Each structure stands twice: as structure tokens, then as C-alpha cells.
Amino acid sequence: MDVFEAMETCRAIRYLRPDPVPDEMVEKLIWAATRAPSPGNSQGWEFVVVRDRALLARLAGTLGERMRAGTAALAEGLEPSQARILKGAVHLTESLAEVPLLVVVCARNIYPPQAPQEIFVWSCAYPAAQNLVLAARALGLGSTFATWQTLAEAEFREILGIPDDVTICATIPVGYPDRPFGPVARKPVAEVMHLDGW
Ligand SMILES: Cc1cc2nc3c(=O)[nH]c(=O)nc-3n(C[C@H](O)[C@H](O)[C@H](O)COP(=O)(O)O)c2cc1C
């Protein structure tokens, strides 16, 4: 698939079919993630690929209650597009136990080597995460860039055995889509591009 078409149609897919994703595709996703740039080519990323149903159920269990409590307050007075996102996000959380795989994108604080700075943890992880999301789209897989682990970070660490010196940067559920891919809604270029200065 043409990379521009992948970008244009790579909207968050929060409704996933439970059908398994073949191993070769999983490897291809991590390959794509690890083709991303990183500061000084430090490549401080690591990926926990969770496919075990029991582990997914435990992760889902830690999120469910907190998500419901948090979203009840958020839902008040939302405009329709935001309400749709929230509804999808709640659905994704509630169906986490059934998704074929969850990729937990992690990174270490290792750059620059003499005096590592936290900003480089995130600037390493996010290009990799976006490469993974785009590669998933190109393979016909749906995914969503999610950060809900912040609701239950200690439990995620404990359940997946993630060491304390590793930052969990994003959690990306992946699977065959149960809703169509489609164009993303974004601001027009003219609204955000400044030529030769602000
Ligand atoms: C850093 C980041 C965090 C996000 N966290 C979540 C999340 O926790 N749950 C979720 O359902 N979507 C999450 N998203 C997805 C966004 O809501 C989504 O990309 C945005 O609404 C635009 O929608 P689209 O990608 O379908 O066009 C996140 C996206 C980014 C980039």
C-alpha cells in the first residue's frame, strides 16, 4: 500500500475482531517499529507483545472499573465527535480481553549516554509506535495508539514484569478491523503551515 494512502486512512480502529494475527505479521509490526529514527540512533525501545488470553483478561480487569469511573464524568456535554471517540475508547477497554494482541511500547532512559534525559525516552518511543500503527494499516490490521495504561500503571508493570527503569509509553491493541478504515479528520495544511516564519 502506498504510504500516503496508509496515512490518510489510518484512523483509530477501536472495534477489533478476535481472529488471531499470524506470527509473521506480528514480527513485521515490530520490524516496522524498529525502523523508526531515535536520538543518536540510541534505539532505547522495547516491545511487550501480549497475546496470552489470561494476561489480557488481567490487564482488562485493572482498567475496566477505573475507565468507567473516569469516563462517566468526561461524557457530560461532549460534542458528537468527541462522544464517539469516548464510546469507542470505552468499548476498546472493555473488549481488551478479546483483542488478538496488545503491543506495549516501552523505552529506557539512555540518551545521551553521559546524562540521559526523559524527553528522549518519549522521542524514541513515539516514532516507533507510529511506524507500527502505519505498518498495521498497510497489512490490513486495525490499531489504536492508546495511553490508558496510565490508569493502572503499577498493575501493568506487575502483570507483565516490566522493570522499574523502563517507561511504558503507549499500549497499542492490534487486530483485524470490525469497522471500516477511513479518512482521518485533520486540520487543513493551510491552517497549520507557516511559510518562512510564524
Ligand atoms: C499519545 C496518544 C494517546 C492516545 N490515547 C488513546 C487512548 O488512551 N484511548 C483511545 O481510545 N485512543 C487514544 N488515542 C487515539 C486518539 O484518540 C486518536 O488518534 C484521535 O482521536 C484521532 O482519531 P483518528 O486517529 O481516528 O483520526 C491516543 C492517541 C495518541 C497520539
PDB file of C-alpha atoms and ligand atoms in Angstrom:
ATOM      1  CA  MET A   1       0.000   0.000   0.000  1.00  0.00           C
ATOM      2  CA  ASP A   2       1.143   3.489  -0.849  1.00  0.00           C
ATOM      3  CA  VAL A   3       2.411   5.225   2.304  1.00  0.00           C
ATOM      4  CA  PHE A   4       0.251   8.306   1.701  1.00  0.00           C
ATOM      5  CA  GLU A   5      -2.871   6.193   1.376  1.00  0.00           C
ATOM      6  CA  ALA A   6      -1.952   4.407   4.611  1.00  0.00           C
ATOM      7  CA  MET A   7      -1.598   7.756   6.419  1.00  0.00           C
ATOM      8  CA  GLU A   8      -4.886   9.073   5.044  1.00  0.00           C
ATOM      9  CA  THR A   9      -6.910   6.004   6.021  1.00  0.00           C
ATOM     10  CA  CYS A  10      -5.176   5.107   9.282  1.00  0.00           C
ATOM     11  CA  ARG A  11      -7.871   6.125  11.704  1.00  0.00           C
ATOM     12  CA  ALA A  12      -8.041   4.621  15.161  1.00  0.00           C
ATOM     13  CA  ILE A  13      -9.763   1.250  14.942  1.00  0.00           C
ATOM     14  CA  ARG A  14     -11.308   0.544  18.339  1.00  0.00           C
ATOM     15  CA  TYR A  15     -13.529  -2.316  17.211  1.00  0.00           C
ATOM     16  CA  LEU A  16     -11.395  -5.389  16.523  1.00  0.00           C
ATOM     17  CA  ARG A  17     -12.256  -8.946  15.562  1.00  0.00           C
ATOM     18  CA  PRO A  18     -10.824 -11.632  17.849  1.00  0.00           C
ATOM     19  CA  ASP A  19      -9.287 -13.617  14.931  1.00  0.00           C
ATOM     20  CA  PRO A  20      -5.606 -14.326  15.573  1.00  0.00           C
ATOM     21  CA  VAL A  21      -2.917 -12.297  13.820  1.00  0.00           C
ATOM     22  CA  PRO A  22      -0.262 -14.535  12.203  1.00  0.00           C
ATOM     23  CA  ASP A  23       3.225 -14.561  13.771  1.00  0.00           C
ATOM     24  CA  GLU A  24       4.833 -13.207  10.568  1.00  0.00           C
ATOM     25  CA  MET A  25       2.617 -10.133  10.777  1.00  0.00           C
ATOM     26  CA  VAL A  26       3.440  -9.580  14.435  1.00  0.00           C
ATOM     27  CA  GLU A  27       7.131  -9.750  13.600  1.00  0.00           C
ATOM     28  CA  LYS A  28       6.631  -7.381  10.679  1.00  0.00           C
ATOM     29  CA  LEU A  29       4.975  -4.854  13.004  1.00  0.00           C
ATOM     30  CA  ILE A  30       7.922  -4.900  15.392  1.00  0.00           C
ATOM     31  CA  TRP A  31      10.284  -4.742  12.423  1.00  0.00           C
ATOM     32  CA  ALA A  32       8.478  -1.617  11.201  1.00  0.00           C
ATOM     33  CA  ALA A  33       8.574  -0.072  14.677  1.00  0.00           C
ATOM     34  CA  THR A  34      12.302  -0.655  14.892  1.00  0.00           C
ATOM     35  CA  ARG A  35      12.926   1.049  11.530  1.00  0.00           C
ATOM     36  CA  ALA A  36      11.998   4.349  13.198  1.00  0.00           C
ATOM     37  CA  PRO A  37      14.550   7.028  13.957  1.00  0.00           C
ATOM     38  CA  SER A  38      15.732   7.640  17.528  1.00  0.00           C
ATOM     39  CA  PRO A  39      18.038  10.223  19.113  1.00  0.00           C
ATOM     40  CA  GLY A  40      21.629   9.366  18.177  1.00  0.00           C
ATOM     41  CA  ASN A  41      20.231   6.040  16.898  1.00  0.00           C
ATOM     42  CA  SER A  42      20.074   5.021  20.564  1.00  0.00           C
ATOM     43  CA  GLN A  43      17.121   2.652  19.934  1.00  0.00           C
ATOM     44  CA  GLY A  44      16.091   2.546  23.561  1.00  0.00           C
ATOM     45  CA  TRP A  45      12.773   0.931  22.688  1.00  0.00           C
ATOM     46  CA  GLU A  46      11.450  -2.458  23.816  1.00  0.00           C
ATOM     47  CA  PHE A  47       8.095  -4.054  22.978  1.00  0.00           C
ATOM     48  CA  VAL A  48       5.993  -6.404  25.063  1.00  0.00           C
ATOM     49  CA  VAL A  49       3.636  -8.285  22.758  1.00  0.00           C
ATOM     50  CA  VAL A  50       0.760  -9.691  24.804  1.00  0.00           C
ATOM     51  CA  ARG A  51      -1.316 -12.455  23.237  1.00  0.00           C
ATOM     52  CA  ASP A  52      -1.968 -14.662  26.259  1.00  0.00           C
ATOM     53  CA  ARG A  53      -5.720 -14.535  26.982  1.00  0.00           C
ATOM     54  CA  ALA A  54      -5.271 -14.795  30.754  1.00  0.00           C
ATOM     55  CA  LEU A  55      -2.813 -11.885  30.798  1.00  0.00           C
ATOM     56  CA  LEU A  56      -5.075  -9.767  28.580  1.00  0.00           C
ATOM     57  CA  ALA A  57      -8.002 -10.511  30.882  1.00  0.00           C
ATOM     58  CA  ARG A  58      -5.975  -9.397  33.893  1.00  0.00           C
ATOM     59  CA  LEU A  59      -4.943  -6.170  32.168  1.00  0.00           C
ATOM     60  CA  ALA A  60      -8.541  -5.544  31.108  1.00  0.00           C
ATOM     61  CA  GLY A  61      -9.665  -6.167  34.680  1.00  0.00           C
ATOM     62  CA  THR A  62      -7.363  -3.480  36.056  1.00  0.00           C
ATOM     63  CA  LEU A  63      -8.619  -0.916  33.540  1.00  0.00           C
ATOM     64  CA  GLY A  64     -12.353  -1.603  33.404  1.00  0.00           C
ATOM     65  CA  GLU A  65     -13.523  -0.088  36.672  1.00  0.00           C
ATOM     66  CA  ARG A  66     -11.192   2.924  36.505  1.00  0.00           C
ATOM     67  CA  MET A  67     -12.136   3.654  32.915  1.00  0.00           C
ATOM     68  CA  ARG A  68     -15.845   3.589  33.764  1.00  0.00           C
ATOM     69  CA  ALA A  69     -15.361   5.892  36.758  1.00  0.00           C
ATOM     70  CA  GLY A  70     -13.215   8.336  34.758  1.00  0.00           C
ATOM     71  CA  THR A  71     -15.377   8.444  31.647  1.00  0.00           C
ATOM     72  CA  ALA A  72     -18.720   8.952  33.409  1.00  0.00           C
ATOM     73  CA  ALA A  73     -17.563  12.449  34.382  1.00  0.00           C
ATOM     74  CA  LEU A  74     -15.923  13.129  30.995  1.00  0.00           C
ATOM     75  CA  ALA A  75     -19.010  12.177  28.984  1.00  0.00           C
ATOM     76  CA  GLU A  76     -21.072  15.170  30.162  1.00  0.00           C
ATOM     77  CA  GLY A  77     -21.720  17.715  27.389  1.00  0.00           C
ATOM     78  CA  LEU A  78     -19.325  16.279  24.802  1.00  0.00           C
ATOM     79  CA  GLU A  79     -19.851  17.188  21.159  1.00  0.00           C
ATOM     80  CA  PRO A  80     -20.807  14.186  18.965  1.00  0.00           C
ATOM     81  CA  SER A  81     -17.344  13.511  17.507  1.00  0.00           C
ATOM     82  CA  GLN A  82     -15.736  13.521  20.965  1.00  0.00           C
ATOM     83  CA  ALA A  83     -18.550  11.396  22.385  1.00  0.00           C
ATOM     84  CA  ARG A  84     -17.906   8.864  19.586  1.00  0.00           C
ATOM     85  CA  ILE A  85     -14.205   8.715  20.476  1.00  0.00           C
ATOM     86  CA  LEU A  86     -15.036   8.202  24.138  1.00  0.00           C
ATOM     87  CA  LYS A  87     -17.584   5.492  23.352  1.00  0.00           C
ATOM     88  CA  GLY A  88     -15.011   3.702  21.194  1.00  0.00           C
ATOM     89  CA  ALA A  89     -12.323   4.072  23.850  1.00  0.00           C
ATOM     90  CA  VAL A  90     -14.620   2.549  26.467  1.00  0.00           C
ATOM     91  CA  HIS A  91     -15.501  -0.284  24.085  1.00  0.00           C
ATOM     92  CA  LEU A  92     -11.824  -0.950  23.376  1.00  0.00           C
ATOM     93  CA  THR A  93     -11.052  -1.110  27.085  1.00  0.00           C
ATOM     94  CA  GLU A  94     -13.982  -3.383  27.775  1.00  0.00           C
ATOM     95  CA  SER A  95     -13.038  -5.718  24.920  1.00  0.00           C
ATOM     96  CA  LEU A  96      -9.316  -5.768  25.711  1.00  0.00           C
ATOM     97  CA  ALA A  97      -9.517  -9.378  26.910  1.00  0.00           C
ATOM     98  CA  GLU A  98     -10.647 -10.414  23.403  1.00  0.00           C
ATOM     99  CA  VAL A  99      -8.200  -8.456  21.223  1.00  0.00           C
ATOM    100  CA  PRO A 100      -5.741 -10.705  19.366  1.00  0.00           C
ATOM    101  CA  LEU A 101      -2.743  -8.758  20.595  1.00  0.00           C
ATOM    102  CA  LEU A 102      -1.650  -5.782  22.603  1.00  0.00           C
ATOM    103  CA  VAL A 103       1.724  -4.192  21.908  1.00  0.00           C
ATOM    104  CA  VAL A 104       3.117  -2.353  24.920  1.00  0.00           C
ATOM    105  CA  VAL A 105       5.677   0.141  23.628  1.00  0.00           C
ATOM    106  CA  CYS A 106       8.368   0.794  26.216  1.00  0.00           C
ATOM    107  CA  ALA A 107      11.612   2.765  26.270  1.00  0.00           C
ATOM    108  CA  ARG A 108      14.632   3.207  28.505  1.00  0.00           C
ATOM    109  CA  ASN A 109      16.166   6.455  29.663  1.00  0.00           C
ATOM    110  CA  ILE A 110      19.553   6.001  27.954  1.00  0.00           C
ATOM    111  CA  TYR A 111      20.204   9.103  25.839  1.00  0.00           C
ATOM    112  CA  PRO A 112      22.521  10.933  25.820  1.00  0.00           C
ATOM    113  CA  PRO A 113      24.673   8.269  27.484  1.00  0.00           C
ATOM    114  CA  GLN A 114      26.534  10.738  29.749  1.00  0.00           C
ATOM    115  CA  ALA A 115      23.380  12.437  31.054  1.00  0.00           C
ATOM    116  CA  PRO A 116      20.136  10.748  29.961  1.00  0.00           C
ATOM    117  CA  GLN A 117      17.074  12.990  29.707  1.00  0.00           C
ATOM    118  CA  GLU A 118      13.474  11.879  29.940  1.00  0.00           C
ATOM    119  CA  ILE A 119      12.425  13.798  26.838  1.00  0.00           C
ATOM    120  CA  PHE A 120      14.434  11.347  24.744  1.00  0.00           C
ATOM    121  CA  VAL A 121      12.543   8.383  26.185  1.00  0.00           C
ATOM    122  CA  TRP A 122       9.352   9.696  24.590  1.00  0.00           C
ATOM    123  CA  SER A 123      11.002  10.928  21.405  1.00  0.00           C
ATOM    124  CA  CYS A 124      12.364   7.440  20.903  1.00  0.00           C
ATOM    125  CA  ALA A 125       9.127   5.558  21.611  1.00  0.00           C
ATOM    126  CA  TYR A 126       6.596   7.620  19.661  1.00  0.00           C
ATOM    127  CA  PRO A 127       8.097   7.473  16.160  1.00  0.00           C
ATOM    128  CA  ALA A 128       8.410   3.706  16.662  1.00  0.00           C
ATOM    129  CA  ALA A 129       4.800   3.480  17.802  1.00  0.00           C
ATOM    130  CA  GLN A 130       3.579   5.450  14.799  1.00  0.00           C
ATOM    131  CA  ASN A 131       5.622   3.279  12.417  1.00  0.00           C
ATOM    132  CA  LEU A 132       3.914   0.253  13.970  1.00  0.00           C
ATOM    133  CA  VAL A 133       0.440   1.778  13.584  1.00  0.00           C
ATOM    134  CA  LEU A 134       1.078   2.651   9.925  1.00  0.00           C
ATOM    135  CA  ALA A 135       2.535  -0.782   9.198  1.00  0.00           C
ATOM    136  CA  ALA A 136      -0.550  -2.357  10.758  1.00  0.00           C
ATOM    137  CA  ARG A 137      -2.740  -0.305   8.424  1.00  0.00           C
ATOM    138  CA  ALA A 138      -0.669  -1.371   5.421  1.00  0.00           C
ATOM    139  CA  LEU A 139      -1.144  -5.019   6.450  1.00  0.00           C
ATOM    140  CA  GLY A 140      -4.919  -4.546   6.760  1.00  0.00           C
ATOM    141  CA  LEU A 141      -4.804  -4.580  10.567  1.00  0.00           C
ATOM    142  CA  GLY A 142      -6.561  -2.046  12.744  1.00  0.00           C
ATOM    143  CA  SER A 143      -4.934  -0.469  15.778  1.00  0.00           C
ATOM    144  CA  THR A 144      -5.241   2.435  18.179  1.00  0.00           C
ATOM    145  CA  PHE A 145      -2.498   4.469  19.766  1.00  0.00           C
ATOM    146  CA  ALA A 146      -3.572   4.319  23.433  1.00  0.00           C
ATOM    147  CA  THR A 147      -2.203   5.585  26.717  1.00  0.00           C
ATOM    148  CA  TRP A 148      -4.750   4.093  29.084  1.00  0.00           C
ATOM    149  CA  GLN A 149      -2.014   2.221  30.968  1.00  0.00           C
ATOM    150  CA  THR A 150      -1.578   5.442  32.928  1.00  0.00           C
ATOM    151  CA  LEU A 151      -4.802   4.495  34.730  1.00  0.00           C
ATOM    152  CA  ALA A 152      -3.240   1.322  36.099  1.00  0.00           C
ATOM    153  CA  GLU A 153       0.481   1.627  35.549  1.00  0.00           C
ATOM    154  CA  ALA A 154       1.595  -0.265  38.667  1.00  0.00           C
ATOM    155  CA  GLU A 155      -0.662  -3.198  37.794  1.00  0.00           C
ATOM    156  CA  PHE A 156       0.537  -3.260  34.156  1.00  0.00           C
ATOM    157  CA  ARG A 157       4.136  -3.398  35.401  1.00  0.00           C
ATOM    158  CA  GLU A 158       3.389  -6.168  37.844  1.00  0.00           C
ATOM    159  CA  ILE A 159       1.326  -8.304  35.439  1.00  0.00           C
ATOM    160  CA  LEU A 160       3.848  -8.014  32.575  1.00  0.00           C
ATOM    161  CA  GLY A 161       7.000  -7.947  34.717  1.00  0.00           C
ATOM    162  CA  ILE A 162       8.167  -4.620  33.291  1.00  0.00           C
ATOM    163  CA  PRO A 163      11.239  -3.347  35.188  1.00  0.00           C
ATOM    164  CA  ASP A 164      11.094  -0.044  37.105  1.00  0.00           C
ATOM    165  CA  ASP A 165      13.730   1.617  34.904  1.00  0.00           C
ATOM    166  CA  VAL A 166      11.626   1.088  31.773  1.00  0.00           C
ATOM    167  CA  THR A 167       8.923   3.612  30.827  1.00  0.00           C
ATOM    168  CA  ILE A 168       5.641   2.381  29.402  1.00  0.00           C
ATOM    169  CA  CYS A 169       4.966   4.888  26.615  1.00  0.00           C
ATOM    170  CA  ALA A 170       1.959   3.522  24.744  1.00  0.00           C
ATOM    171  CA  THR A 171      -0.259   0.475  24.518  1.00  0.00           C
ATOM    172  CA  ILE A 172      -1.480  -0.494  21.053  1.00  0.00           C
ATOM    173  CA  PRO A 173      -4.213  -3.090  20.606  1.00  0.00           C
ATOM    174  CA  VAL A 174      -3.999  -4.666  17.129  1.00  0.00           C
ATOM    175  CA  GLY A 175      -6.318  -6.938  15.166  1.00  0.00           C
ATOM    176  CA  TYR A 176      -8.438  -7.320  12.069  1.00  0.00           C
ATOM    177  CA  PRO A 177     -10.870  -4.397  11.943  1.00  0.00           C
ATOM    178  CA  ASP A 178     -14.547  -4.795  12.745  1.00  0.00           C
ATOM    179  CA  ARG A 179     -15.283  -1.297  11.418  1.00  0.00           C
ATOM    180  CA  PRO A 180     -14.021   0.109   8.117  1.00  0.00           C
ATOM    181  CA  PHE A 181     -10.794   2.013   7.710  1.00  0.00           C
ATOM    182  CA  GLY A 182     -11.485   5.533   6.594  1.00  0.00           C
ATOM    183  CA  PRO A 183     -10.121   9.007   6.099  1.00  0.00           C
ATOM    184  CA  VAL A 184      -8.786  10.793   9.162  1.00  0.00           C
ATOM    185  CA  ALA A 185     -10.310  14.172  10.083  1.00  0.00           C
ATOM    186  CA  ARG A 186      -7.479  16.693  10.349  1.00  0.00           C
ATOM    187  CA  LYS A 187      -6.967  20.438  10.035  1.00  0.00           C
ATOM    188  CA  PRO A 188      -6.131  21.611   6.511  1.00  0.00           C
ATOM    189  CA  VAL A 189      -2.453  22.200   5.767  1.00  0.00           C
ATOM    190  CA  ALA A 190      -3.041  25.912   5.170  1.00  0.00           C
ATOM    191  CA  GLU A 191      -4.243  26.297   8.755  1.00  0.00           C
ATOM    192  CA  VAL A 192      -1.062  24.950  10.327  1.00  0.00           C
ATOM    193  CA  MET A 193       1.762  25.646   7.865  1.00  0.00           C
ATOM    194  CA  HIS A 194       3.754  28.866   8.334  1.00  0.00           C
ATOM    195  CA  LEU A 195       5.950  29.798   5.408  1.00  0.00           C
ATOM    196  CA  ASP A 196       9.283  31.453   6.205  1.00  0.00           C
ATOM    197  CA  GLY A 197       8.322  32.256   9.795  1.00  0.00           C
ATOM    198  CA  TRP A 198       5.233  32.247  12.032  1.00  0.00           C
TER     199      TRP A 198
HETATM  200  C1  LIG B   1      -0.472   9.957  22.510  1.00  0.00           C
HETATM  201  C2  LIG B   1      -1.836   9.427  22.148  1.00  0.00           C
HETATM  202  C3  LIG B   1      -2.619   8.863  23.141  1.00  0.00           C
HETATM  203  C4  LIG B   1      -3.866   8.301  22.833  1.00  0.00           C
HETATM  204  N1  LIG B   1      -4.577   7.658  23.807  1.00  0.00           N
HETATM  205  C5  LIG B   1      -5.711   6.999  23.489  1.00  0.00           C
HETATM  206  C6  LIG B   1      -6.389   6.196  24.457  1.00  0.00           C
HETATM  207  O1  LIG B   1      -5.948   6.061  25.606  1.00  0.00           O
HETATM  208  N2  LIG B   1      -7.521   5.544  24.091  1.00  0.00           N
HETATM  209  C7  LIG B   1      -8.013   5.648  22.819  1.00  0.00           C
HETATM  210  O2  LIG B   1      -9.035   5.013  22.522  1.00  0.00           O
HETATM  211  N3  LIG B   1      -7.393   6.405  21.864  1.00  0.00           N
HETATM  212  C8  LIG B   1      -6.256   7.074  22.180  1.00  0.00           C
HETATM  213  N4  LIG B   1      -5.570   7.796  21.213  1.00  0.00           N
HETATM  214  C9  LIG B   1      -6.114   7.881  19.842  1.00  0.00           C
HETATM  215  C10 LIG B   1      -6.692   9.261  19.544  1.00  0.00           C
HETATM  216  O3  LIG B   1      -7.873   9.467  20.303  1.00  0.00           O
HETATM  217  C11 LIG B   1      -6.984   9.382  18.054  1.00  0.00           C
HETATM  218  O4  LIG B   1      -5.801   9.200  17.319  1.00  0.00           O
HETATM  219  C12 LIG B   1      -7.559  10.741  17.707  1.00  0.00           C
HETATM  220  O5  LIG B   1      -8.827  10.889  18.301  1.00  0.00           O
HETATM  221  C13 LIG B   1      -7.718  10.945  16.202  1.00  0.00           C
HETATM  222  O6  LIG B   1      -8.569   9.957  15.705  1.00  0.00           O
HETATM  223  P1  LIG B   1      -8.179   9.132  14.407  1.00  0.00           P
HETATM  224  O7  LIG B   1      -6.789   8.649  14.627  1.00  0.00           O
HETATM  225  O8  LIG B   1      -9.199   8.031  14.332  1.00  0.00           O
HETATM  226  O9  LIG B   1      -8.290  10.071  13.265  1.00  0.00           O
HETATM  227  C14 LIG B   1      -4.340   8.371  21.506  1.00  0.00           C
HETATM  228  C15 LIG B   1      -3.546   8.960  20.510  1.00  0.00           C
HETATM  229  C16 LIG B   1      -2.302   9.468  20.817  1.00  0.00           C
HETATM  230  C17 LIG B   1      -1.461  10.044  19.706  1.00  0.00           C
END
